[in-house]
Amino acid sequence: ISSQDTAKKVVFVIGPTGAGKSFTCNELLKSGTKPFTEDSTATSVTESVESSKNVVEVGYSNHRQKLELTVFDTPGIGDSERRTGQFLDMIIQKAKEVNPHGIVICL
């Protein structure tokens, strides 16, 4: 796949601890693997801003295109260890660095 044929997009996934952010990141990437650790409890798992990318096909019917999607998983807002301020600073700093195209909010 040449870079000319593939659009590049960056997405951040944010939300409270236990909302399914890591699961959502894995689903968005459609990679067949799970680069982000998932846990169904309300205990914090993700402690830093982490990213992974994959080339996915998007669109419908005969109008499909390849998209190099980079997804950033973020620590939970209101995490179980009371580190929300620290995590928000981390998320904002990384977002300023990479300038995401979109934000997915898990509730």
PDB file of C-alpha atoms in Angstrom:
ATOM      1  CA  ILE A   1       0.000   0.000   0.000  1.00  0.00           C
ATOM      2  CA  SER A   2       1.582   3.238  -1.041  1.00  0.00           C
ATOM      3  CA  SER A   3       1.283   6.338   1.103  1.00  0.00           C
ATOM      4  CA  GLN A   4      -0.380   8.082  -1.865  1.00  0.00           C
ATOM      5  CA  ASP A   5      -3.286   5.609  -1.717  1.00  0.00           C
ATOM      6  CA  THR A   6      -3.727   5.810   2.039  1.00  0.00           C
ATOM      7  CA  ALA A   7      -5.133   8.744   4.008  1.00  0.00           C
ATOM      8  CA  LYS A   8      -3.717   9.188   7.520  1.00  0.00           C
ATOM      9  CA  LYS A   9      -5.908   9.997  10.514  1.00  0.00           C
ATOM     10  CA  VAL A  10      -5.227  10.271  14.240  1.00  0.00           C
ATOM     11  CA  VAL A  11      -7.910   9.694  16.877  1.00  0.00           C
ATOM     12  CA  PHE A  12      -7.829  10.028  20.679  1.00  0.00           C
ATOM     13  CA  VAL A  13     -10.179   7.929  22.816  1.00  0.00           C
ATOM     14  CA  ILE A  14     -11.042   9.481  26.189  1.00  0.00           C
ATOM     15  CA  GLY A  15     -13.467   8.835  29.029  1.00  0.00           C
ATOM     16  CA  PRO A  16     -13.771   7.629  32.595  1.00  0.00           C
ATOM     17  CA  THR A  17     -12.057   4.568  34.005  1.00  0.00           C
ATOM     18  CA  GLY A  18     -13.926   1.396  33.077  1.00  0.00           C
ATOM     19  CA  ALA A  19     -15.850   2.948  30.163  1.00  0.00           C
ATOM     20  CA  GLY A  20     -14.301   0.692  27.510  1.00  0.00           C
ATOM     21  CA  LYS A  21     -11.667   2.989  26.016  1.00  0.00           C
ATOM     22  CA  SER A  22      -9.108   0.243  25.374  1.00  0.00           C
ATOM     23  CA  PHE A  23     -11.786  -2.047  23.914  1.00  0.00           C
ATOM     24  CA  THR A  24     -12.926   0.784  21.617  1.00  0.00           C
ATOM     25  CA  CYS A  25      -9.333   1.432  20.497  1.00  0.00           C
ATOM     26  CA  ASN A  26      -8.848  -2.241  19.651  1.00  0.00           C
ATOM     27  CA  GLU A  27     -12.125  -2.313  17.700  1.00  0.00           C
ATOM     28  CA  LEU A  28     -11.246   0.829  15.738  1.00  0.00           C
ATOM     29  CA  LEU A  29      -7.940  -0.680  14.638  1.00  0.00           C
ATOM     30  CA  LYS A  30      -9.522  -3.893  13.283  1.00  0.00           C
ATOM     31  CA  SER A  31      -6.092  -5.507  13.438  1.00  0.00           C
ATOM     32  CA  GLY A  32      -7.062  -8.968  14.680  1.00  0.00           C
ATOM     33  CA  THR A  33      -4.762  -8.415  17.652  1.00  0.00           C
ATOM     34  CA  LYS A  34      -5.369  -6.366  20.762  1.00  0.00           C
ATOM     35  CA  PRO A  35      -2.540  -3.860  21.178  1.00  0.00           C
ATOM     36  CA  PHE A  36      -4.328  -2.251  24.137  1.00  0.00           C
ATOM     37  CA  THR A  37      -4.924  -4.143  27.395  1.00  0.00           C
ATOM     38  CA  GLU A  38      -8.629  -4.529  28.163  1.00  0.00           C
ATOM     39  CA  ASP A  39     -10.183  -5.047  31.594  1.00  0.00           C
ATOM     40  CA  SER A  40     -13.872  -5.018  32.466  1.00  0.00           C
ATOM     41  CA  THR A  41     -13.386  -3.714  36.006  1.00  0.00           C
ATOM     42  CA  ALA A  42     -13.446  -0.142  37.275  1.00  0.00           C
ATOM     43  CA  THR A  43      -9.746  -0.390  38.164  1.00  0.00           C
ATOM     44  CA  SER A  44      -7.306   1.677  36.119  1.00  0.00           C
ATOM     45  CA  VAL A  45      -5.264  -0.327  33.594  1.00  0.00           C
ATOM     46  CA  THR A  46      -3.942   2.344  31.207  1.00  0.00           C
ATOM     47  CA  GLU A  47      -1.516   4.658  33.009  1.00  0.00           C
ATOM     48  CA  SER A  48      -0.041   6.581  30.093  1.00  0.00           C
ATOM     49  CA  VAL A  49      -1.100   7.802  26.665  1.00  0.00           C
ATOM     50  CA  GLU A  50      -0.429   4.850  24.347  1.00  0.00           C
ATOM     51  CA  SER A  51      -0.798   4.561  20.592  1.00  0.00           C
ATOM     52  CA  SER A  52      -1.039   1.927  17.904  1.00  0.00           C
ATOM     53  CA  LYS A  53      -1.776   2.115  14.194  1.00  0.00           C
ATOM     54  CA  ASN A  54      -3.130  -0.057  11.439  1.00  0.00           C
ATOM     55  CA  VAL A  55      -4.322   0.320   7.875  1.00  0.00           C
ATOM     56  CA  VAL A  56      -8.098  -0.203   7.818  1.00  0.00           C
ATOM     57  CA  GLU A  57     -10.692  -0.037   5.072  1.00  0.00           C
ATOM     58  CA  VAL A  58     -13.507   2.445   5.553  1.00  0.00           C
ATOM     59  CA  GLY A  59     -16.522   3.422   3.520  1.00  0.00           C
ATOM     60  CA  TYR A  60     -19.380   1.467   2.035  1.00  0.00           C
ATOM     61  CA  SER A  61     -20.143  -0.736  -0.969  1.00  0.00           C
ATOM     62  CA  ASN A  62     -17.968   0.302  -3.925  1.00  0.00           C
ATOM     63  CA  HIS A  63     -16.710   3.441  -2.181  1.00  0.00           C
ATOM     64  CA  ARG A  64     -14.082   1.985   0.123  1.00  0.00           C
ATOM     65  CA  GLN A  65     -10.686   3.475   0.839  1.00  0.00           C
ATOM     66  CA  LYS A  66      -7.671   2.575   2.900  1.00  0.00           C
ATOM     67  CA  LEU A  67      -6.961   4.633   5.977  1.00  0.00           C
ATOM     68  CA  GLU A  68      -3.830   4.554   8.108  1.00  0.00           C
ATOM     69  CA  LEU A  69      -5.446   5.016  11.493  1.00  0.00           C
ATOM     70  CA  THR A  70      -3.422   5.880  14.583  1.00  0.00           C
ATOM     71  CA  VAL A  71      -5.419   5.459  17.779  1.00  0.00           C
ATOM     72  CA  PHE A  72      -4.368   6.897  21.130  1.00  0.00           C
ATOM     73  CA  ASP A  73      -5.678   5.133  24.246  1.00  0.00           C
ATOM     74  CA  THR A  74      -5.698   7.387  27.291  1.00  0.00           C
ATOM     75  CA  PRO A  75      -5.809   6.892  31.060  1.00  0.00           C
ATOM     76  CA  GLY A  76      -9.227   7.147  32.658  1.00  0.00           C
ATOM     77  CA  ILE A  77     -10.658  10.413  33.838  1.00  0.00           C
ATOM     78  CA  GLY A  78     -11.633   9.887  37.473  1.00  0.00           C
ATOM     79  CA  ASP A  79      -9.327   6.874  37.759  1.00  0.00           C
ATOM     80  CA  SER A  80      -9.330   4.583  40.769  1.00  0.00           C
ATOM     81  CA  GLU A  81      -6.041   6.025  42.071  1.00  0.00           C
ATOM     82  CA  ARG A  82      -7.160   9.698  41.995  1.00  0.00           C
ATOM     83  CA  ARG A  83      -4.674  10.781  39.318  1.00  0.00           C
ATOM     84  CA  THR A  84      -7.129  12.660  37.086  1.00  0.00           C
ATOM     85  CA  GLY A  85      -5.196  15.969  37.060  1.00  0.00           C
ATOM     86  CA  GLN A  86      -1.936  14.232  36.198  1.00  0.00           C
ATOM     87  CA  PHE A  87      -3.644  12.206  33.447  1.00  0.00           C
ATOM     88  CA  LEU A  88      -5.407  15.235  31.944  1.00  0.00           C
ATOM     89  CA  ASP A  89      -2.078  17.065  31.715  1.00  0.00           C
ATOM     90  CA  MET A  90      -0.571  14.037  29.955  1.00  0.00           C
ATOM     91  CA  ILE A  91      -3.493  13.762  27.513  1.00  0.00           C
ATOM     92  CA  ILE A  92      -3.471  17.489  26.680  1.00  0.00           C
ATOM     93  CA  GLN A  93       0.297  17.538  26.142  1.00  0.00           C
ATOM     94  CA  LYS A  94       0.172  14.559  23.756  1.00  0.00           C
ATOM     95  CA  ALA A  95      -2.834  15.975  21.888  1.00  0.00           C
ATOM     96  CA  LYS A  96      -0.939  19.236  21.341  1.00  0.00           C
ATOM     97  CA  GLU A  97       2.011  17.250  19.942  1.00  0.00           C
ATOM     98  CA  VAL A  98       0.071  15.112  17.454  1.00  0.00           C
ATOM     99  CA  ASN A  99      -2.934  17.347  16.661  1.00  0.00           C
ATOM    100  CA  PRO A 100      -5.603  14.612  16.368  1.00  0.00           C
ATOM    101  CA  HIS A 101      -8.255  14.633  13.654  1.00  0.00           C
ATOM    102  CA  GLY A 102     -10.904  13.427  16.074  1.00  0.00           C
ATOM    103  CA  ILE A 103     -11.784  12.469  19.624  1.00  0.00           C
ATOM    104  CA  VAL A 104     -13.967   9.534  20.608  1.00  0.00           C
ATOM    105  CA  ILE A 105     -15.603   9.883  24.023  1.00  0.00           C
ATOM    106  CA  CYS A 106     -16.548   6.695  25.852  1.00  0.00           C
ATOM    107  CA  LEU A 107     -19.062   7.070  28.654  1.00  0.00           C
TER     108      LEU A 107
END
